[in-house]
Amino acid sequence: LWCTVVWRHLVGMLFPRESPSREVKELNGLWDFRADDSTNRNQSFERAWYKKRLAETGPVIDMPVPASYNDITQDAALRDFIGWVWYEREVVVPARWISDEGTRVVLRVGSAHYFSIVWVNGVKVTQHAGGHLPFEVEIGSLIRKDPTTPCRITIAVNNTLNLDTLPPGKIQYMEDRTKYPEGFFVQYIYFDFFNYAGIHRPVLLYTTPKAYVDDITVVTDFLDNAGLVKYKVSVQGAATGTISVTLKDKDGRSVASSSKPSGVLKVEDVNLWWPYLMHENPGYLYSMEVRTHIHVKDMYTLPVGIRSVAVTSTQFLINDKPFYFHGVNKHEDSDIRGKGFDWSLIVKDFNLLKWMGANSFRTSHYPYAEEILQMCDRHGIVVIDECPGVGIKDIRSFGNASLAHHLDVMDELVRRDKNHPSVVMWSVANEPASEMPPAEFYFETLIKHTKDLDPTRPVTYITDSNYARDKGAPFVDVICVNSYFSWYHDSGHLELIPLQLNNQFENWYGKYKKPIIQSEYGADAVPGLHSDPPVMFTEEYQNIVLQSYHSVFDQKRKQYVIGELIWNFADFMTVQGLTRVVGNKKGVFTRQRQPKRAAFILKERYWRLANETGRLGLPPSNHQCHAVKYPW
Ligand code: GCB
């Protein structure tokens, strides 16, 4: 498999990093903001708001970037707004970036939900569909046109979801005038999290020389003591010419080098990349320094973890050793910020993950910020990387336009995340209507495409469909199943969990003979609600649900169950509805990241699992060490 990697040519999307040849200027902070709340939701285009300063078109407010705009003000209409919102900011561009024609100046948006159009000084420079992946555009020639005018960046963002977007949604106009005023419409969504919107991740300008390292792809493996880093560098703006590639260890010592744009670097006495709790030195990263030697030099440094991933009919192997996923599902979600990127939240979440002994998470239900994956690389947290294919329920969302967009999104996702050692599997969807007839062609095409993009990682999608009716399961490498026994059906009947869960596993394994991850399970608990015997929504009920699942996992993990991911790490916001009390309360932490009782149950379990399943390389004394450090 490893030898047959097909190098598809896509323009690169390397994470912007400073280097001797590259500068980065963050544009985070306050932007001017205005929502287009005209009845036809189109006045901003009719009046060409991008042509002048936003403040000259009407009243603007301060809006932090990055952040969702929804929870920033006291205005319920803005919280629930559907349509175009406009962001604008003037930027002072360093004079040298303008005077030096040999400098590329790139504007990059980490993510904006959902559809974005970008203008610089009133000139449209790019647009992007999709709310969770970065996009960028070179703006050097534009800002050089008139170096005396400031650089005015305008970004219009529209959060409307339709049957062909990912995730899909539907807009319905309500015609009954006895109930709804003229123009009243509803955005229907088929997923269980608030459709937060705005500029969610950092916006920045960065430079490269005219001839620059555009993309790097690495695929790693090892043979005995030697690490193998197969790589390919692509250069834009000049013929590739001579380049130099140097792989350095953590101490900055060169361990392998080459002057070819592609090849295999061999690292003697390799330090492999290991997951957290599987090794005493997890998340080991080398640095790959890539230099071009065309008149102006460029340099880019890529962190590289050397590891292998493989799947058998009963196991998930990392570096040829069985890996058991004991982890969580997350959301990018918090008070006030919504889905806005926030380092304090990210670092807190990693501290909580490590505290509870989680070795993995799934990026339910969309790609997370690249900075989060970088943290995973460094801390050895294993990731199932999910695309925004959540809520594909309407048969029209299995059509050609939807599929074409889904394939594009997978291109963008793999291009962005292919080099992260923490990413061990792609998830192409969550709970699609995989029993519908078109699901077979849809998933066969989608999964084959993903494997063509990246033959080195297994591919899955997350099912809640019946094993007998699921159309896509033949194509996945790992079966991922969500189930909510004693919650959404047989409510209150905790005693049924062992029987139903056991049957779930036996049926799926019996039919497909593929390893299984319990990709979601859980129950809502309103923190502080107690009842014994347990009733739904109390902390006790959540605990018993977890423990009942765990007893079955403990039998099946000896056979073919390769992981368990709790739904959810933390409480999160949803649309208002009868089954949600200020959001989804299935978190084992509150939205403010305080533990419910269930967090301690998971912590005890995960550390025990780590000692049992992840003992590789840890001498017995180290196990003792964990037990002493975490006396549950
Ligand atoms: C699911 C979904 C997830 C929901 C969860 C729930 O199956 O994948 O997005 O939030 O159930 O709590 O209902």
XYZ file of C-alpha atoms and ligand atoms in Angstrom:
645
model
C 0.000 0.000 0.000
C 2.670 2.369 1.088
C 4.556 2.006 -2.173
C 1.553 2.717 -4.340
C 0.873 6.248 -3.140
C -0.441 8.282 -6.033
C 0.674 11.889 -5.799
C -2.330 13.886 -6.908
C -1.566 17.385 -7.917
C -3.466 19.936 -5.931
C -2.339 23.434 -5.133
C -0.887 23.376 -1.640
C -2.419 24.671 1.562
C 0.541 24.584 3.933
C -0.119 26.080 7.350
C 1.360 29.612 7.336
C 4.574 29.625 9.352
C 7.214 32.260 9.818
C 10.694 31.484 8.541
C 13.671 33.549 7.403
C 11.876 33.935 4.049
C 8.263 34.246 5.273
C 6.447 36.754 7.461
C 3.015 36.418 9.046
C 0.725 39.256 10.095
C -2.395 38.334 12.085
C -5.537 40.304 11.392
C -7.381 39.123 14.470
C -9.138 41.658 16.684
C -12.036 43.999 16.052
C -13.599 44.281 12.633
C -16.516 46.450 11.520
C -19.620 44.333 11.117
C -23.048 44.714 9.586
C -25.791 42.150 8.884
C -27.907 42.524 5.756
C -31.348 42.140 7.322
C -33.228 43.451 4.283
C -36.347 41.427 3.516
C -34.903 39.921 0.358
C -31.553 39.491 2.124
C -29.836 40.955 -0.901
C -29.725 44.717 -0.401
C -26.011 44.635 0.428
C -25.298 43.352 -3.081
C -27.805 45.641 -4.768
C -26.088 48.557 -3.060
C -22.577 47.116 -3.467
C -21.464 47.472 0.141
C -18.000 46.273 -0.845
C -17.347 49.418 -2.890
C -16.964 51.764 0.044
C -16.208 51.643 3.711
C -18.818 49.529 5.477
C -19.477 52.351 7.956
C -20.570 54.522 4.997
C -23.310 52.028 4.059
C -25.074 52.200 7.419
C -24.532 51.471 11.106
C -21.729 49.040 11.934
C -20.862 47.344 15.215
C -17.625 45.951 16.655
C -17.173 42.268 15.965
C -14.316 40.164 17.304
C -12.439 37.934 14.853
C -12.196 35.024 15.308
C -15.624 34.339 16.871
C -19.138 33.387 15.916
C -21.213 36.540 15.790
C -24.328 34.863 17.208
C -23.749 35.209 20.954
C -21.804 38.477 20.972
C -24.727 40.910 21.242
C -28.060 41.067 23.119
C -29.939 40.889 19.829
C -31.895 37.629 19.362
C -32.359 38.499 15.681
C -28.585 38.490 15.170
C -28.203 35.284 17.189
C -30.628 33.522 14.874
C -29.730 35.459 11.725
C -29.719 33.674 8.369
C -28.171 35.446 5.399
C -25.257 37.732 4.580
C -23.165 39.411 7.241
C -20.341 41.759 6.336
C -16.954 42.131 7.999
C -14.484 44.860 7.139
C -11.129 46.030 8.324
C -8.359 48.264 7.067
C -4.887 46.838 7.270
C -1.543 48.570 7.310
C 0.668 46.533 5.022
C 4.409 46.794 5.726
C 5.970 49.077 3.078
C 8.538 46.504 2.089
C 5.828 43.966 1.183
C 4.512 46.524 -1.283
C 7.755 47.863 -2.700
C 9.370 44.452 -3.119
C 7.790 43.009 -6.252
C 9.454 39.705 -5.453
C 7.196 39.187 -2.453
C 3.941 37.300 -2.638
C 1.360 38.606 -0.185
C -1.306 36.048 0.638
C -4.572 36.683 2.467
C -5.738 33.610 4.336
C -8.956 32.890 6.200
C -8.710 29.917 8.592
C -12.452 29.330 8.193
C -15.668 31.296 7.756
C -19.089 29.688 7.929
C -20.535 28.998 5.373
C -20.133 30.778 2.024
C -17.658 33.669 1.763
C -16.792 36.365 -0.745
C -13.679 38.493 -0.258
C -12.881 41.935 -1.697
C -9.724 43.982 -1.363
C -10.249 47.691 -1.933
C -13.566 46.913 -3.592
C -12.181 44.304 -5.982
C -13.424 40.760 -5.601
C -10.442 38.471 -4.997
C -11.939 35.119 -4.061
C -14.913 33.165 -2.816
C -15.243 29.901 -0.930
C -17.989 27.397 -0.174
C -17.691 25.462 3.063
C -17.499 26.480 6.661
C -14.643 24.541 8.209
C -11.638 24.683 5.938
C -9.178 27.440 5.059
C -8.999 29.427 1.853
C -6.468 31.945 0.598
C -5.639 34.272 -2.254
C -2.604 36.235 -3.432
C -3.283 39.971 -3.249
C 0.160 41.473 -3.920
C -0.589 42.949 -7.332
C -3.809 44.511 -6.043
C -2.277 46.315 -3.104
C 0.591 47.504 -5.292
C -1.813 49.290 -7.650
C -2.036 52.294 -5.385
C 0.407 51.978 -2.497
C -0.958 55.141 -0.880
C -4.471 53.754 -0.188
C -4.882 51.557 2.854
C -5.697 47.920 2.244
C -9.437 47.514 2.944
C -10.500 43.910 3.345
C -14.207 43.130 3.103
C -15.545 39.655 3.759
C -19.219 38.786 3.286
C -20.292 35.523 4.886
C -23.584 33.704 4.369
C -24.654 30.862 6.691
C -27.598 29.639 4.595
C -27.579 25.860 4.169
C -29.319 24.132 1.278
C -29.649 20.560 0.051
C -26.241 20.656 -1.684
C -24.168 22.284 1.060
C -22.183 20.275 3.616
C -23.825 20.049 6.047
C -27.086 20.183 4.120
C -30.131 22.211 5.198
C -33.323 23.577 3.729
C -34.934 27.011 3.650
C -38.705 27.115 3.841
C -40.820 30.234 3.413
C -43.959 30.188 5.555
C -46.976 31.269 3.529
C -49.794 31.206 6.119
C -50.240 34.935 6.732
C -52.402 34.293 9.815
C -49.325 32.870 11.482
C -46.281 34.383 9.779
C -45.482 37.823 8.425
C -44.462 38.376 4.801
C -41.008 37.025 4.071
C -40.853 34.773 7.151
C -38.671 31.751 6.565
C -37.108 28.943 8.538
C -33.681 27.370 8.084
C -34.145 23.649 8.678
C -31.031 21.685 9.609
C -30.588 17.967 10.136
C -27.856 18.053 12.728
C -27.776 18.579 16.458
C -25.569 21.625 17.021
C -26.167 25.336 16.729
C -25.405 26.620 13.233
C -22.880 29.154 14.504
C -21.605 31.518 11.847
C -19.052 34.209 11.076
C -15.277 34.232 10.783
C -14.367 31.346 13.062
C -10.618 31.048 12.690
C -7.689 33.455 12.352
C -7.420 35.743 9.347
C -3.898 36.635 8.322
C -1.571 37.963 5.710
C 1.635 36.108 5.014
C 4.435 36.421 2.549
C 6.541 34.080 0.499
C 9.115 34.749 -2.203
C 7.810 34.635 -5.803
C 9.258 31.166 -6.191
C 8.133 29.243 -3.155
C 7.508 25.900 -1.552
C 3.845 25.368 -2.367
C 3.217 21.940 -0.911
C 4.890 19.097 0.902
C 3.485 15.603 1.300
C 4.999 13.070 3.650
C 4.110 9.433 4.159
C 5.970 7.566 6.843
C 6.786 3.991 7.764
C 9.580 2.094 9.473
C 11.632 -1.035 9.013
C 13.265 -2.458 12.128
C 15.102 0.486 13.644
C 14.967 2.733 10.619
C 12.273 5.318 9.992
C 11.278 5.970 6.393
C 9.923 9.332 5.307
C 8.666 9.324 1.768
C 8.224 12.919 0.691
C 7.379 15.136 -2.227
C 7.940 18.876 -2.427
C 6.252 21.019 -5.012
C 7.549 24.445 -5.897
C 5.558 27.178 -7.607
C 6.794 30.254 -9.432
C 9.890 28.648 -10.929
C 11.175 25.319 -12.118
C 11.809 23.211 -9.050
C 15.581 23.512 -9.500
C 17.756 22.452 -6.636
C 16.230 22.209 -3.254
C 17.472 20.889 0.030
C 15.523 18.814 2.475
C 16.871 18.260 5.970
C 15.201 16.221 8.649
C 16.180 17.276 12.154
C 15.462 15.592 15.469
C 14.110 17.338 18.564
C 17.594 18.514 19.508
C 18.120 20.110 16.113
C 20.531 17.436 14.870
C 20.266 16.554 11.210
C 19.303 12.897 10.844
C 18.727 12.685 7.083
C 18.911 14.967 4.076
C 18.421 15.117 0.346
C 18.612 17.554 -2.557
C 15.801 15.990 -4.575
C 12.201 17.244 -4.731
C 10.941 13.778 -3.878
C 12.415 10.689 -2.360
C 12.723 8.658 0.803
C 14.641 9.823 3.853
C 15.994 7.073 6.070
C 16.304 7.762 9.786
C 18.505 5.365 11.746
C 17.483 4.608 15.345
C 14.180 6.284 14.739
C 12.037 7.776 17.484
C 8.589 6.749 16.353
C 5.490 8.901 16.894
C 3.453 7.169 19.599
C 0.014 7.975 20.987
C -0.395 9.408 24.466
C -0.238 6.679 27.159
C 1.144 4.131 24.699
C 4.734 5.155 25.257
C 6.738 7.153 27.768
C 7.674 9.678 25.083
C 4.517 10.223 22.991
C 4.115 12.637 20.095
C 7.763 12.687 18.981
C 8.163 15.108 16.088
C 11.040 15.664 13.712
C 11.341 18.909 11.734
C 11.632 18.788 7.993
C 13.348 21.916 6.692
C 12.734 22.485 3.013
C 14.776 25.121 1.192
C 14.637 26.308 -2.377
C 17.806 27.662 -3.951
C 16.286 29.659 -6.759
C 17.613 33.298 -6.828
C 15.539 34.234 -3.749
C 15.567 31.445 -1.230
C 12.457 30.115 0.453
C 12.329 27.987 3.571
C 9.460 26.087 5.152
C 9.626 23.801 8.184
C 7.142 20.964 8.523
C 6.762 18.922 11.730
C 6.934 15.209 10.886
C 5.901 12.278 13.052
C 7.068 8.873 11.865
C 4.458 6.180 12.368
C 2.437 3.585 10.517
C -1.278 2.801 10.569
C -2.989 -0.416 9.523
C -6.280 -2.232 10.018
C -6.930 -5.972 10.235
C -10.311 -7.673 10.575
C -10.148 -7.290 14.353
C -7.510 -4.667 15.143
C -6.333 -1.119 14.576
C -2.542 -1.045 14.460
C -0.299 1.947 15.098
C 3.359 1.093 14.554
C 2.253 -2.548 14.261
C 0.875 -2.551 17.814
C -2.838 -2.840 18.627
C -4.321 0.531 19.461
C -7.563 0.855 21.450
C -9.375 4.191 21.087
C -10.469 5.361 24.552
C -11.567 8.870 23.887
C -14.230 11.417 23.161
C -16.264 13.190 20.547
C -15.930 16.944 20.699
C -17.381 20.098 19.238
C -15.832 23.462 18.608
C -18.232 25.172 20.987
C -18.141 27.445 24.015
C -19.951 30.288 25.724
C -19.921 33.646 23.923
C -17.374 32.541 21.292
C -19.624 29.888 19.737
C -17.306 28.170 17.280
C -14.674 30.891 17.434
C -11.048 29.813 17.774
C -9.690 30.428 21.277
C -6.324 29.234 22.589
C -7.435 29.302 26.245
C -10.269 26.916 25.483
C -8.071 24.661 23.360
C -5.355 24.322 25.981
C -7.947 23.751 28.722
C -9.548 20.997 26.640
C -6.220 19.277 26.092
C -5.508 19.428 29.810
C -8.888 17.832 30.481
C -8.339 15.149 27.831
C -5.004 14.227 29.350
C -6.398 14.399 32.888
C -9.067 11.862 32.016
C -6.647 9.594 30.166
C -8.254 10.033 26.753
C -5.933 8.961 23.936
C -8.123 10.024 21.003
C -11.044 12.036 19.669
C -13.203 12.327 16.608
C -13.639 15.760 15.040
C -17.416 15.419 15.143
C -18.934 16.755 12.878
C -16.553 18.869 10.799
C -12.804 19.546 10.482
C -11.382 21.374 13.503
C -8.823 24.174 13.433
C -5.370 23.159 12.213
C -3.888 24.450 15.452
C -5.894 21.759 17.285
C -4.412 19.035 15.074
C -0.950 20.452 15.733
C -1.647 20.083 19.458
C -2.706 16.472 18.813
C 0.541 15.817 16.940
C 2.584 17.195 19.820
C 0.659 15.482 22.623
C 0.058 12.171 20.871
C -3.729 12.479 20.806
C -5.048 10.276 17.993
C -7.653 11.799 15.658
C -10.462 10.485 13.487
C -10.740 13.409 11.091
C -14.353 13.990 10.056
C -15.573 16.085 7.166
C -18.762 18.187 7.518
C -20.926 15.461 5.970
C -23.429 15.509 8.818
C -27.188 15.376 8.365
C -27.308 13.885 4.858
C -30.886 12.743 5.329
C -32.853 14.050 2.344
C -32.652 11.842 -0.724
C -31.907 14.954 -2.822
C -28.684 15.397 -0.854
C -27.418 12.195 -2.486
C -27.593 13.780 -5.950
C -24.742 14.652 -8.328
C -24.276 18.228 -7.152
C -24.044 17.116 -3.523
C -21.630 14.328 -4.325
C -19.418 16.623 -6.420
C -19.209 19.096 -3.551
C -18.531 16.322 -1.039
C -15.618 15.108 -3.201
C -14.236 18.668 -3.336
C -14.484 18.968 0.425
C -12.553 15.722 0.834
C -9.881 17.129 -1.519
C -9.602 20.217 0.668
C -9.590 18.225 3.893
C -6.947 15.718 2.833
C -4.818 18.487 1.332
C -4.919 20.361 4.649
C -4.499 17.455 7.079
C -2.509 14.795 5.196
C 0.754 15.443 7.044
C -0.548 15.180 10.612
C 0.688 11.999 12.289
C -2.201 12.288 14.772
C -4.763 11.840 11.991
C -5.144 8.072 11.584
C -8.485 7.764 9.801
C -10.865 9.824 7.635
C -14.564 9.926 8.420
C -16.523 10.995 5.360
C -19.916 11.439 7.056
C -21.952 11.163 10.239
C -25.237 9.288 10.337
C -26.218 9.734 6.696
C -29.431 8.029 5.599
C -27.219 5.108 4.609
C -30.180 2.803 4.145
C -31.453 4.797 1.135
C -30.745 3.197 -2.255
C -28.530 6.057 -3.566
C -26.236 5.667 -0.540
C -24.496 2.712 -2.153
C -23.202 4.600 -5.186
C -22.611 7.737 -3.128
C -20.405 6.066 -0.532
C -18.633 3.764 -2.923
C -17.617 6.833 -4.953
C -16.788 8.980 -1.946
C -14.704 6.368 -0.144
C -12.871 5.295 -3.281
C -12.066 8.940 -3.986
C -10.751 9.429 -0.450
C -8.561 6.355 -0.743
C -7.194 7.614 -4.055
C -6.335 10.882 -2.347
C -4.681 9.094 0.553
C -4.085 5.356 0.253
C -2.261 5.313 3.581
C -5.174 5.881 5.963
C -8.314 3.853 6.567
C -11.660 5.461 5.733
C -14.956 5.196 7.556
C -18.275 6.877 8.012
C -20.340 6.879 11.152
C -23.562 4.904 10.989
C -26.713 4.720 13.058
C -28.381 2.605 10.466
C -29.333 -1.016 10.887
C -26.572 -3.473 9.919
C -28.968 -5.252 7.581
C -29.931 -2.101 5.656
C -26.735 -0.052 5.614
C -25.636 0.470 2.019
C -22.203 1.955 2.563
C -20.680 -0.421 5.095
C -19.098 -2.747 2.481
C -16.763 0.105 1.482
C -15.428 1.241 4.876
C -12.330 -0.125 6.598
C -13.675 0.228 10.119
C -17.327 0.102 11.195
C -18.221 3.055 13.413
C -21.597 2.770 15.134
C -23.564 5.302 17.176
C -26.251 4.005 19.524
C -28.324 5.451 22.345
C -29.936 2.458 24.050
C -32.302 3.372 26.907
C -32.374 6.959 25.643
C -34.015 7.619 22.279
C -35.885 4.341 22.495
C -36.711 2.141 25.477
C -36.287 5.314 27.500
C -35.605 4.568 31.145
C -34.857 0.882 30.540
C -31.235 0.760 31.557
C -31.481 -2.987 32.036
C -31.802 -3.475 28.251
C -28.431 -1.973 27.384
C -26.291 -5.144 27.702
C -28.625 -7.234 25.534
C -29.077 -4.608 22.847
C -25.434 -3.583 22.722
C -24.238 -7.148 22.567
C -26.570 -7.807 19.640
C -25.448 -4.620 17.921
C -21.819 -5.758 17.970
C -22.493 -9.374 17.026
C -24.699 -8.368 14.101
C -22.294 -5.852 12.604
C -19.256 -8.036 13.087
C -21.090 -11.132 11.921
C -22.077 -9.448 8.674
C -18.947 -7.450 7.818
C -16.010 -9.003 9.722
C -14.483 -5.592 10.259
C -13.282 -4.005 13.487
C -15.859 -1.821 15.244
C -15.639 1.461 17.114
C -18.519 2.575 19.313
C -18.313 6.048 17.866
C -21.059 7.564 20.082
C -22.966 6.550 23.188
C -24.179 8.549 26.160
C -27.084 10.250 27.878
C -28.038 13.803 28.778
C -27.368 14.854 32.369
C -28.297 18.253 33.712
C -25.442 18.968 36.124
C -26.642 18.873 39.706
C -29.772 16.807 38.992
C -29.734 13.683 41.147
C -31.940 10.677 41.615
C -31.495 7.194 43.013
C -32.781 4.937 41.560
C -31.724 6.869 38.493
C -34.107 8.702 36.183
C -33.296 10.238 32.836
C -31.411 13.550 32.830
C -29.802 12.951 36.239
C -26.073 12.463 36.711
C -26.786 8.983 38.107
C -28.620 7.941 34.932
C -25.734 9.111 32.764
C -23.355 7.108 34.940
C -25.323 3.874 34.680
C -25.628 4.247 30.908
C -21.861 4.586 30.674
C -21.135 1.714 33.006
C -23.593 -0.594 31.255
C -21.917 0.094 27.921
C -18.484 -0.377 29.487
C -19.232 -3.884 30.723
C -20.064 -4.950 27.143
C -17.035 -3.110 25.701
C -14.866 -5.081 28.124
C -16.052 -8.358 26.630
C -15.957 -7.289 23.015
C -12.668 -5.451 23.046
C -11.027 -8.827 23.489
C -12.485 -9.743 20.111
C -13.087 -7.008 17.530
C -14.194 -3.810 19.257
C -11.303 -1.400 18.836
C -12.580 1.704 20.532
C -15.130 3.694 22.484
C -15.764 7.414 22.096
C -18.152 9.060 24.551
C -20.831 11.438 23.311
C -19.845 14.082 24.316
C -16.751 15.609 25.856
C -18.678 18.744 26.902
C -22.216 20.126 26.774
C -22.797 22.185 23.647
C -25.349 24.545 22.130
C -28.062 23.361 19.771
C -31.062 24.850 18.061
C -33.975 25.421 20.461
C -36.354 22.487 20.657
C -38.390 20.289 22.942
C -35.633 17.763 23.613
C -32.879 20.275 24.372
C -32.611 22.246 27.624
C -30.267 25.115 26.686
C -28.383 22.766 24.406
C -27.285 19.144 24.412
C -26.358 17.957 27.899
C -24.600 14.707 27.045
C -21.250 16.218 28.006
C -19.216 14.599 30.750
C -18.025 18.168 31.313
C -20.329 21.155 31.374
C -20.026 23.749 28.651
C -17.808 25.656 31.072
C -15.554 22.571 31.311
C -16.408 21.526 34.880
C -16.710 17.764 35.453
C -19.975 15.955 35.973
C -19.748 12.715 37.935
C -19.421 10.816 34.640
C -16.066 12.486 33.962
C -14.594 10.700 36.991
C -16.031 7.379 35.832
C -14.384 7.821 32.452
C -11.148 8.960 34.040
C -10.928 5.846 36.153
C -11.754 3.658 33.180
C -9.434 5.340 30.685
C -6.409 5.186 32.958
C -7.150 1.524 33.634
C -7.501 0.871 29.904
C -4.257 2.727 29.255
C -2.465 0.508 31.719
C -3.985 -2.615 30.195
C -3.924 -1.857 26.486
C -1.308 0.793 26.032
C 1.503 -0.669 28.041
C 3.926 -0.797 25.157
C 7.392 0.222 26.228
C 6.301 1.170 29.720
C 8.212 -0.817 32.311
C 6.014 -2.041 35.181
C 7.313 0.713 37.427
C 5.812 3.302 35.096
C 2.430 1.657 35.448
C 2.795 1.927 39.138
C 3.690 5.521 38.605
C 0.350 6.215 36.890
C -1.505 4.352 39.608
C 0.208 6.400 42.273
C -0.318 9.633 40.457
C -4.004 8.962 39.851
C -5.334 7.197 42.950
C -8.990 6.623 42.018
C -26.142 11.581 17.360
C -25.458 12.613 16.564
C -24.991 13.781 17.414
C -26.071 14.148 18.420
C -26.306 12.967 19.329
C -27.413 13.238 20.343
O -26.301 10.464 16.936
O -24.402 12.112 15.799
O -24.688 14.861 16.585
O -25.752 15.282 19.157
O -26.680 11.853 18.572
O -27.152 13.644 21.461
O -28.577 13.049 19.976
